[in-house]
Amino acid sequence: MKVFDSHCHLDDPQFDPDREDAYGRMRAANVEKCVCVGSDLPTSIRCLEFAKSHPGVYAAVGVHPHEAKDAPADMEERLVSLMAREGAVALGEIGLDYHYDFSPRDVQMDVMARQFSLALEKDWPVIYHIREAHGDMLAFFRKQKRLPAGVIHCFSGSAETAKEYVKMGFYISFAGPLTFKKAPNLWEAARTVPVDRLLVETDSPYLAPEPYRGKRNEPAFVVRTLEKLAEIREMPVEEMAEITWRNAHTFYRIG
Ligand code: NI
């Protein structure tokens, strides 16, 4: 069995004491590949550097809605040069986060839209972070003539919302919360997504799945979320591993 963690943050300072060990545990758990996702330009560069020196690790570069307020004026130019580097597979994570509102909403929208336009022009796959902002995000997508390939990462909406995104051609990625003891809405969403649109991820170091809930998450733990997804879809875990492995390669255009 080979497993693909479609979204993690191995660059995060929480991994400073044992980043190499976390990578070793990931590989030992058959999580042969992962995408390390940037939140701003410095973390994007750290992801690229880690990817370059670690087989099976790829990088995404982008400006997260939390960091939108600090996006540089020459963001587009710098993203183009980062995307040209070895191991860069997607733009992300970009989006809207109205839960924390760390950046003003109009600024979040502007920085997301600028990156969206760039991805469309360059034909890059996009990783979206959308928290408590599905209404505005769906309205934005509906206004567009075309959409670049995209994944709704760490999906947190309803089955209805998942269906809307799937209709638009997006992948839906499930993270640790799928394993939580009371997550019937997420389980329902996971039942409705077509198999060729499913991805799994850790979003580590955040959102550890059961039985590690509350602890630091790491890529090896994606197996717990994969097992839960297989259970929900009444499928052998090996088969779900194969499906999500293939989907991740297709979406990120790897190999
Ligand atoms: Ni993330």
Short mmCIF file of C-alpha atoms and ligand atoms in Angstrom, two decimals:
data_model
loop_
_atom_site.label_atom_id
_atom_site.label_comp_id
_atom_site.label_asym_id
_atom_site.label_seq_id
_atom_site.Cartn_x
_atom_site.Cartn_y
_atom_site.Cartn_z
CA MET A 1 0.00 0.00 0.00
CA LYS A 2 1.28 3.46 -0.96
CA VAL A 3 -0.30 6.56 0.57
CA PHE A 4 -0.21 10.21 -0.56
CA ASP A 5 -0.61 13.04 1.98
CA SER A 6 -1.97 15.74 -0.32
CA HIS A 7 -1.34 18.65 2.07
CA CYS A 8 1.06 19.15 4.98
CA HIS A 9 3.30 21.82 6.46
CA LEU A 10 6.56 20.01 7.22
CA ASP A 11 8.23 23.42 7.03
CA ASP A 12 6.37 24.50 10.19
CA PRO A 13 8.54 25.47 13.19
CA GLN A 14 6.71 22.77 15.22
CA PHE A 15 8.84 20.28 13.24
CA ASP A 16 12.14 22.05 14.01
CA PRO A 17 13.13 19.53 16.72
CA ASP A 18 12.47 16.40 14.63
CA ARG A 19 11.70 17.20 10.98
CA GLU A 20 13.93 14.41 9.65
CA ASP A 21 12.37 11.91 12.07
CA ALA A 22 8.85 12.96 11.01
CA TYR A 23 9.90 12.41 7.40
CA GLY A 24 11.32 8.99 8.34
CA ARG A 25 8.10 8.01 10.15
CA MET A 26 6.09 9.16 7.15
CA ARG A 27 8.04 6.87 4.81
CA ALA A 28 7.94 4.01 7.33
CA ALA A 29 4.13 4.34 7.42
CA ASN A 30 4.00 3.86 3.61
CA VAL A 31 3.19 7.52 3.12
CA GLU A 32 5.57 7.67 0.20
CA LYS A 33 4.62 11.11 -1.04
CA CYS A 34 3.35 14.41 0.29
CA VAL A 35 2.94 18.01 -0.78
CA CYS A 36 4.41 20.59 1.58
CA VAL A 37 2.27 23.71 1.26
CA GLY A 38 3.42 27.30 1.75
CA SER A 39 1.43 30.00 3.55
CA ASP A 40 3.45 32.99 2.36
CA LEU A 41 6.59 33.51 0.29
CA PRO A 42 9.18 32.60 2.99
CA THR A 43 7.34 29.38 3.95
CA SER A 44 6.88 28.56 0.26
CA ILE A 45 10.66 28.77 -0.18
CA ARG A 46 11.17 26.54 2.86
CA CYS A 47 8.79 23.98 1.33
CA LEU A 48 10.72 24.05 -1.96
CA GLU A 49 14.01 23.57 -0.14
CA PHE A 50 12.70 20.65 1.89
CA ALA A 51 11.19 19.05 -1.22
CA LYS A 52 14.47 19.34 -3.11
CA SER A 53 16.38 17.31 -0.53
CA HIS A 54 13.67 14.72 0.29
CA PRO A 55 12.45 12.12 -2.20
CA GLY A 56 8.65 11.95 -2.40
CA VAL A 57 8.16 15.49 -1.12
CA TYR A 58 6.71 18.15 -3.43
CA ALA A 59 5.93 21.81 -2.79
CA ALA A 60 3.10 24.27 -3.26
CA VAL A 61 3.73 28.00 -3.20
CA GLY A 62 1.23 30.72 -2.40
CA VAL A 63 -0.17 33.29 0.01
CA HIS A 64 -2.73 32.08 2.58
CA PRO A 65 -5.68 34.35 3.48
CA HIS A 66 -4.20 34.82 6.99
CA GLU A 67 -1.09 36.32 5.40
CA ALA A 68 -2.93 38.28 2.68
CA LYS A 69 -2.43 41.58 4.49
CA ASP A 70 1.34 41.20 4.07
CA ALA A 71 1.31 40.08 0.42
CA PRO A 72 4.01 41.99 -1.46
CA ALA A 73 3.14 44.21 -4.44
CA ASP A 74 5.30 42.01 -6.69
CA MET A 75 3.63 38.80 -5.45
CA GLU A 76 2.76 37.54 -8.94
CA GLU A 77 6.30 37.93 -10.25
CA ARG A 78 7.73 36.13 -7.24
CA LEU A 79 5.21 33.28 -7.48
CA VAL A 80 6.11 32.78 -11.14
CA SER A 81 9.77 32.42 -10.24
CA LEU A 82 9.00 30.04 -7.34
CA MET A 83 6.72 27.89 -9.52
CA ALA A 84 9.61 27.47 -11.97
CA ARG A 85 11.71 25.76 -9.29
CA GLU A 86 12.20 22.01 -9.01
CA GLY A 87 9.47 20.24 -7.04
CA ALA A 88 6.81 22.99 -7.32
CA VAL A 89 3.51 21.32 -8.24
CA ALA A 90 0.72 23.77 -7.31
CA LEU A 91 -0.27 27.25 -6.25
CA GLY A 92 -1.43 27.34 -2.65
CA GLU A 93 -2.72 27.63 -0.29
CA ILE A 94 -4.94 30.54 -1.25
CA GLY A 95 -8.52 31.37 -0.28
CA LEU A 96 -10.76 32.98 2.31
CA ASP A 97 -10.85 32.47 6.08
CA TYR A 98 -13.68 34.28 7.87
CA HIS A 99 -13.23 32.24 11.04
CA TYR A 100 -10.14 34.12 12.18
CA ASP A 101 -10.25 37.17 9.90
CA PHE A 102 -6.49 37.67 10.40
CA SER A 103 -6.56 39.79 7.23
CA PRO A 104 -9.46 42.14 6.32
CA ARG A 105 -11.98 40.34 4.11
CA ASP A 106 -11.58 42.69 1.15
CA VAL A 107 -7.81 42.14 1.26
CA GLN A 108 -8.29 38.35 1.46
CA MET A 109 -10.57 38.51 -1.58
CA ASP A 110 -8.14 40.69 -3.54
CA VAL A 111 -5.07 38.53 -2.83
CA MET A 112 -7.00 35.32 -3.56
CA ALA A 113 -8.34 36.77 -6.84
CA ARG A 114 -4.88 37.94 -7.98
CA GLN A 115 -3.46 34.45 -7.40
CA PHE A 116 -6.49 32.83 -9.03
CA SER A 117 -5.97 34.92 -12.19
CA LEU A 118 -2.30 34.02 -12.29
CA ALA A 119 -3.08 30.29 -11.95
CA LEU A 120 -5.62 30.54 -14.73
CA GLU A 121 -3.14 32.29 -17.00
CA LYS A 122 -0.35 29.80 -16.20
CA ASP A 123 -2.54 26.69 -15.97
CA TRP A 124 -1.43 25.77 -12.46
CA PRO A 125 -3.46 23.53 -10.12
CA VAL A 126 -4.68 25.50 -7.09
CA ILE A 127 -5.08 24.52 -3.41
CA TYR A 128 -7.93 26.41 -1.73
CA HIS A 129 -8.28 27.07 1.99
CA ILE A 130 -11.91 28.05 2.63
CA ARG A 131 -13.17 28.45 6.17
CA GLU A 132 -16.63 29.80 6.97
CA ALA A 133 -16.53 31.51 3.59
CA HIS A 134 -18.11 28.98 1.20
CA GLY A 135 -20.85 31.45 0.16
CA ASP A 136 -18.42 34.13 -1.02
CA MET A 137 -16.07 31.59 -2.55
CA LEU A 138 -18.81 29.84 -4.53
CA ALA A 139 -20.14 33.24 -5.68
CA PHE A 140 -16.63 34.15 -6.87
CA PHE A 141 -16.26 30.86 -8.76
CA ARG A 142 -19.69 31.27 -10.39
CA LYS A 143 -18.64 34.65 -11.81
CA GLN A 144 -15.65 33.13 -13.65
CA LYS A 145 -15.71 31.96 -17.24
CA ARG A 146 -13.08 29.29 -16.55
CA LEU A 147 -11.57 27.72 -13.47
CA PRO A 148 -8.07 26.30 -13.07
CA ALA A 149 -7.85 22.75 -11.64
CA GLY A 150 -8.41 23.00 -7.90
CA VAL A 151 -8.73 21.17 -4.61
CA ILE A 152 -10.81 22.27 -1.64
CA HIS A 153 -8.35 21.36 1.08
CA CYS A 154 -9.34 20.22 4.58
CA PHE A 155 -12.96 20.25 3.49
CA SER A 156 -15.22 21.54 6.26
CA GLY A 157 -18.58 22.13 4.57
CA SER A 158 -21.80 20.17 4.11
CA ALA A 159 -22.56 17.45 1.58
CA GLU A 160 -24.51 20.08 -0.42
CA THR A 161 -21.49 22.38 -0.52
CA ALA A 162 -19.23 19.48 -1.54
CA LYS A 163 -21.61 18.74 -4.42
CA GLU A 164 -21.40 22.36 -5.59
CA TYR A 165 -17.60 22.21 -5.71
CA VAL A 166 -17.61 18.81 -7.43
CA LYS A 167 -19.97 20.17 -10.10
CA MET A 168 -17.35 22.86 -10.76
CA GLY A 169 -14.71 20.14 -11.24
CA PHE A 170 -12.88 20.48 -7.92
CA TYR A 171 -11.22 17.76 -5.90
CA ILE A 172 -12.25 17.47 -2.25
CA SER A 173 -9.57 16.67 0.32
CA PHE A 174 -10.46 15.26 3.73
CA ALA A 175 -8.29 15.75 6.81
CA GLY A 176 -8.20 14.62 10.47
CA PRO A 177 -11.66 15.97 11.43
CA LEU A 178 -13.18 13.13 9.35
CA THR A 179 -12.03 10.73 12.10
CA PHE A 180 -13.53 12.71 14.99
CA LYS A 181 -16.17 10.90 17.03
CA LYS A 182 -19.02 13.21 16.06
CA ALA A 183 -18.65 14.41 12.48
CA PRO A 184 -21.84 13.20 10.75
CA ASN A 185 -21.94 16.14 8.31
CA LEU A 186 -18.40 15.44 7.14
CA TRP A 187 -19.13 11.71 6.81
CA GLU A 188 -22.14 12.57 4.69
CA ALA A 189 -20.00 14.83 2.52
CA ALA A 190 -17.39 12.07 2.19
CA ARG A 191 -20.10 9.68 0.99
CA THR A 192 -21.23 12.02 -1.79
CA VAL A 193 -17.91 12.92 -3.47
CA PRO A 194 -17.20 10.83 -6.60
CA VAL A 195 -14.21 8.51 -6.09
CA ASP A 196 -12.18 10.23 -8.81
CA ARG A 197 -12.38 13.53 -6.84
CA LEU A 198 -11.25 12.24 -3.41
CA LEU A 199 -7.99 13.17 -1.70
CA VAL A 200 -6.69 12.72 1.85
CA GLU A 201 -4.33 14.93 3.79
CA THR A 202 -3.04 15.73 7.27
CA ASP A 203 -2.65 19.54 7.16
CA SER A 204 0.00 18.67 9.77
CA PRO A 205 1.07 19.95 12.25
CA TYR A 206 -2.60 20.95 12.67
CA LEU A 207 -5.76 18.88 13.15
CA ALA A 208 -4.42 15.47 14.17
CA PRO A 209 -6.83 12.60 13.49
CA GLU A 210 -8.08 10.25 16.20
CA PRO A 211 -6.50 8.76 18.29
CA TYR A 212 -3.99 11.64 18.26
CA ARG A 213 -6.54 14.45 18.44
CA GLY A 214 -5.09 17.46 20.28
CA LYS A 215 -1.49 16.37 19.69
CA ARG A 216 0.86 17.58 16.98
CA ASN A 217 -0.10 16.04 13.65
CA GLU A 218 2.41 14.62 11.15
CA PRO A 219 2.23 13.10 7.65
CA ALA A 220 2.40 9.47 8.91
CA PHE A 221 -1.02 10.01 10.55
CA VAL A 222 -2.77 10.46 7.19
CA VAL A 223 -3.29 6.68 7.28
CA ARG A 224 -5.92 7.18 10.04
CA THR A 225 -7.95 9.52 7.81
CA LEU A 226 -7.53 7.16 4.87
CA GLU A 227 -8.86 4.26 6.99
CA LYS A 228 -11.88 6.32 8.05
CA LEU A 229 -12.62 7.31 4.46
CA ALA A 230 -12.38 3.66 3.37
CA GLU A 231 -14.79 2.71 6.17
CA ILE A 232 -17.28 5.43 5.15
CA ARG A 233 -17.09 4.33 1.51
CA GLU A 234 -17.23 0.63 2.49
CA MET A 235 -14.07 -0.14 0.61
CA PRO A 236 -10.83 -1.95 1.52
CA VAL A 237 -8.25 0.55 2.78
CA GLU A 238 -5.77 -0.63 0.10
CA GLU A 239 -8.26 0.31 -2.58
CA MET A 240 -8.86 3.75 -1.09
CA ALA A 241 -5.08 4.24 -0.85
CA GLU A 242 -4.76 3.40 -4.54
CA ILE A 243 -7.62 5.76 -5.50
CA THR A 244 -6.33 8.74 -3.54
CA TRP A 245 -2.74 8.03 -4.66
CA ARG A 246 -3.83 8.11 -8.29
CA ASN A 247 -6.00 11.21 -7.81
CA ALA A 248 -3.14 13.10 -6.16
CA HIS A 249 -0.82 12.26 -9.06
CA THR A 250 -3.44 13.40 -11.57
CA PHE A 251 -4.25 16.62 -9.74
CA TYR A 252 -0.63 17.60 -9.05
CA ARG A 253 0.50 16.30 -12.47
CA ILE A 254 3.23 14.15 -10.96
CA GLY A 255 4.80 11.34 -12.94
NI NI B 1 -2.78 23.98 5.26
#
